[in-house]
Amino acid sequence: MSPASVSLPPPSKWIGPHPVLAVTIELQTLLEWLAAALQPMATVAGLSLGLGQVLLYREDVLALSSSALWLWLSVLAAAAVHVGVVAPLVTHVGVGSRAWRTLPSMAPGVVFSATVGSPVLAVPVLAACFPGAQLVTKSMSQVGIGLSCALQHNGHALYVPLALVFLGTSSALTAELHKPSTWLWLALLTLLSCFVPALGGYNSRNGTIERPRLRLLVTLFRAWIVLAAATSEPSTVWSSLAPSLPLLVAVDLALQPLLTAVATHDHLLWTRLVAEHCAETCVPLPRGTDLQTRTPGRASPVYL
């Protein structure tokens, strides 16, 4: 049968897109239009969010003291090694390219996620940065976002062991820190911290903001104190530990932007590796080529 003799069904009988897919496409079009309209105000919004965080937690920030300086330096060193050594090595081994080449194009998404304190809230900004960086396709970036949402708090795992060691050295349990069981317990708490959000909802009854991660870590650490100090008085140990808890809250608050940026960086690395594996990386275009990535009409099932 020749191609000219092939008959197509009437247009009324063609199978259209699924209703759910059609609604998703329209929502994506609306979000892209809103992002393009609000983009000029992004700088002012970022500054206002950062200033609002400082004013909201001014009492916690004032609780910082010089005794937490070594914890700050340790976290900064761990983050620098993670981002500057481990991540480029993984990128070079996994995809055979430099990790710093597209970092300037992804800077708006990283800064926005550090400002709002959540990589998930920065998903629209990150999705808009991927085409501009010519890193991966828009569809693959969204797949990577969905796969890495469960590990969005992995940056906080860099400092959880250091924070708990800080609590231990500030109490009467310095000798317990040299036991292997203690470090196994710290590894378990580090793994749990990857899945617990830093800040929860606003408690209107107490007028405070809940911190689920700190509550979980302090509870488990207190249980470890009771088990480790069973031969002594646990109440005495806990009373010596209690004054350092506000300082830990302040350190957690002050380090949250840095660790959120680290988590976003890990998300970008994970997306790049997934895109390379699925062969959905962008082809570098000549200079001067206009992709028109902000046009709402480009929204289609191909980009979902």
Coordinates of N, CA and C in Angstrom, one line a residue, residues 18-106:
H18 N -4.6 13.2 27.3 CA -5.3 12.9 28.5 C -5.7 14.2 29.2
P19 N -6.9 14.3 29.8 CA -7.4 15.5 30.5 C -6.4 16.0 31.6
V20 N -5.8 15.0 32.3 CA -4.9 15.4 33.4 C -3.6 16.0 32.8
L21 N -3.2 15.5 31.6 CA -2.0 16.0 31.0 C -2.3 17.4 30.4
A22 N -3.5 17.6 29.9 CA -3.9 18.9 29.3 C -3.9 19.9 30.4
V23 N -4.5 19.6 31.6 CA -4.5 20.5 32.7 C -3.1 20.9 33.2
T24 N -2.2 19.9 33.2 CA -0.8 20.1 33.6 C -0.1 21.0 32.6
I25 N -0.4 20.9 31.4 CA 0.2 21.8 30.4 C -0.2 23.2 30.6
E26 N -1.5 23.4 30.8 CA -2.0 24.7 31.0 C -1.5 25.4 32.3
L27 N -1.3 24.5 33.3 CA -0.7 25.1 34.6 C 0.7 25.5 34.3
Q28 N 1.5 24.7 33.6 CA 2.8 25.0 33.3 C 2.9 26.3 32.5
T29 N 2.0 26.5 31.5 CA 2.0 27.7 30.7 C 1.7 28.9 31.6
L30 N 0.8 28.8 32.6 CA 0.5 29.9 33.5 C 1.7 30.2 34.4
L31 N 2.4 29.2 34.9 CA 3.5 29.4 35.7 C 4.7 30.1 35.0
E32 N 4.9 29.7 33.7 CA 5.9 30.3 32.9 C 5.6 31.7 32.6
W33 N 4.3 32.0 32.4 CA 3.9 33.4 32.2 C 4.1 34.3 33.5
L34 N 3.8 33.7 34.6 CA 3.9 34.4 35.9 C 5.4 34.6 36.2
A35 N 6.3 33.6 35.9 CA 7.7 33.8 36.1 C 8.3 34.9 35.2
A36 N 7.9 34.9 34.0 CA 8.4 36.0 33.1 C 7.9 37.3 33.5
A37 N 6.7 37.4 34.1 CA 6.2 38.7 34.5 C 6.8 39.2 35.8
L38 N 7.1 38.3 36.7 CA 7.7 38.7 38.0 C 9.2 38.7 38.0
Q39 N 9.8 38.3 36.9 CA 11.3 38.2 36.9 C 12.0 39.6 37.3
P40 N 11.5 40.7 36.8 CA 12.2 42.0 37.2 C 12.2 42.2 38.7
M41 N 11.3 41.7 39.4 CA 11.2 41.9 40.9 C 12.0 40.8 41.7
A42 N 12.7 40.0 41.0 CA 13.4 38.9 41.7 C 14.4 39.3 42.7
T43 N 15.2 40.4 42.3 CA 16.3 40.9 43.2 C 15.7 41.5 44.5
V44 N 14.7 42.3 44.3 CA 14.0 42.9 45.5 C 13.4 41.9 46.3
A45 N 12.8 40.9 45.7 CA 12.1 39.8 46.5 C 13.2 39.0 47.3
G46 N 14.3 38.7 46.7 CA 15.3 38.0 47.4 C 15.9 38.7 48.6
L47 N 16.1 40.0 48.4 CA 16.6 40.9 49.5 C 15.6 41.0 50.6
S48 N 14.3 41.1 50.3 CA 13.3 41.2 51.3 C 13.1 39.9 52.1
L49 N 13.2 38.7 51.4 CA 13.2 37.5 52.1 C 14.3 37.3 53.0
G50 N 15.5 37.6 52.6 CA 16.7 37.5 53.5 C 16.6 38.4 54.7
L51 N 16.2 39.7 54.5 CA 16.0 40.6 55.6 C 14.9 40.1 56.5
G52 N 13.8 39.5 56.0 CA 12.8 39.0 56.8 C 13.2 37.9 57.7
Q53 N 14.1 37.0 57.2 CA 14.6 35.9 58.0 C 15.5 36.5 59.2
V54 N 16.3 37.5 58.9 CA 17.1 38.1 60.0 C 16.3 38.7 61.1
L55 N 15.2 39.5 60.6 CA 14.4 40.1 61.6 C 13.5 39.1 62.4
L56 N 13.1 38.1 61.8 CA 12.2 37.1 62.4 C 13.0 36.3 63.5
Y57 N 14.3 36.0 63.2 CA 15.1 35.2 64.2 C 16.2 36.0 64.8
R58 N 15.9 37.3 65.0 CA 17.0 38.2 65.6 C 17.4 37.7 67.0
E59 N 16.5 37.2 67.8 CA 16.8 36.8 69.1 C 17.7 35.5 69.1
D60 N 17.5 34.6 68.1 CA 18.3 33.5 68.0 C 19.7 33.8 67.5
V61 N 19.8 34.8 66.6 CA 21.1 35.2 66.0 C 21.9 35.8 67.1
L62 N 21.3 36.6 68.0 CA 22.0 37.3 69.1 C 22.5 36.3 70.1
A63 N 22.0 35.0 70.1 CA 22.5 34.0 71.0 C 23.8 33.4 70.6
L64 N 24.3 33.7 69.4 CA 25.5 33.1 69.0 C 26.7 33.7 69.8
S65 N 27.7 32.8 70.1 CA 28.8 33.2 70.9 C 30.1 32.6 70.2
S66 N 31.2 33.0 70.7 CA 32.5 32.5 70.2 C 32.7 31.1 70.4
S67 N 32.0 30.4 71.3 CA 32.2 29.0 71.6 C 31.8 28.1 70.4
A68 N 31.0 28.7 69.5 CA 30.5 27.9 68.4 C 31.4 28.2 67.1
L69 N 32.5 28.9 67.3 CA 33.3 29.2 66.2 C 33.9 28.0 65.5
W70 N 34.4 27.1 66.3 CA 35.0 25.9 65.7 C 33.9 25.0 65.0
L71 N 32.7 25.1 65.5 CA 31.6 24.4 64.7 C 31.4 25.0 63.4
W72 N 31.4 26.4 63.4 CA 31.2 27.1 62.1 C 32.3 26.7 61.1
L73 N 33.6 26.8 61.6 CA 34.7 26.5 60.7 C 34.7 25.1 60.2
S74 N 34.3 24.1 61.1 CA 34.2 22.7 60.7 C 33.2 22.5 59.6
V75 N 32.0 23.2 59.8 CA 30.9 23.0 58.8 C 31.4 23.7 57.4
L76 N 32.0 24.8 57.5 CA 32.5 25.5 56.3 C 33.5 24.6 55.6
A77 N 34.4 24.0 56.4 CA 35.4 23.2 55.8 C 34.8 21.9 55.1
A78 N 33.8 21.3 55.8 CA 33.1 20.2 55.2 C 32.4 20.5 54.0
A79 N 31.7 21.7 54.0 CA 31.0 22.1 52.8 C 31.9 22.4 51.6
A80 N 33.1 23.0 51.9 CA 34.0 23.4 50.9 C 34.6 22.1 50.3
V81 N 34.9 21.1 51.1 CA 35.5 19.9 50.5 C 34.4 19.1 49.7
H82 N 33.2 19.2 50.2 CA 32.1 18.5 49.5 C 31.8 19.1 48.1
V83 N 31.7 20.4 48.1 CA 31.4 21.1 46.9 C 32.6 21.3 45.9
G84 N 33.8 21.6 46.5 CA 34.9 21.8 45.7 C 35.8 20.7 45.3
V85 N 35.6 19.5 46.0 CA 36.5 18.3 45.7 C 35.6 17.1 45.3
V86 N 34.7 16.8 46.2 CA 33.9 15.6 46.0 C 33.0 15.7 44.8
A87 N 32.2 16.8 44.7 CA 31.3 17.0 43.6 C 32.0 17.1 42.2
P88 N 33.0 17.9 42.1 CA 33.7 17.9 40.8 C 34.3 16.5 40.4
L89 N 34.8 15.8 41.4 CA 35.4 14.5 41.1 C 34.3 13.5 40.6
V90 N 33.1 13.6 41.3 CA 32.0 12.7 40.8 C 31.5 13.1 39.4
T91 N 31.4 14.4 39.2 CA 31.0 14.9 37.8 C 32.0 14.5 36.8
H92 N 33.3 14.6 37.1 CA 34.3 14.2 36.1 C 34.3 12.7 35.8
V93 N 34.1 11.9 36.8 CA 34.0 10.5 36.6 C 32.7 10.1 36.0
G94 N 31.6 10.7 36.4 CA 30.3 10.3 35.9 C 30.0 10.7 34.5
V95 N 30.3 12.0 34.2 CA 29.9 12.6 32.9 C 31.1 13.1 32.1
G96 N 32.3 13.1 32.7 CA 33.5 13.5 32.0 C 33.6 15.0 31.6
S97 N 33.0 15.8 32.5 CA 33.1 17.3 32.2 C 33.3 18.0 33.5
R98 N 33.6 19.3 33.4 CA 33.9 20.1 34.5 C 32.5 20.6 35.2
A99 N 32.5 20.5 36.5 CA 31.3 20.9 37.2 C 31.1 22.4 37.3
W100 N 32.2 23.2 37.2 CA 32.1 24.6 37.3 C 31.7 25.4 36.1
R101 N 31.6 24.6 34.9 CA 31.4 25.3 33.7 C 30.0 26.0 33.6
T102 N 29.0 25.4 34.2 CA 27.6 25.9 34.1 C 27.2 26.5 35.4
L103 N 28.1 26.6 36.4 CA 27.6 27.1 37.7 C 27.2 28.5 37.7
P104 N 27.8 29.4 36.9 CA 27.3 30.8 36.9 C 25.9 30.9 36.4
S105 N 25.5 30.1 35.4 CA 24.1 30.1 34.9 C 23.1 29.6 35.9
M106 N 23.5 28.8 36.8 CA 22.6 28.2 37.8 C 22.7 29.0 39.1

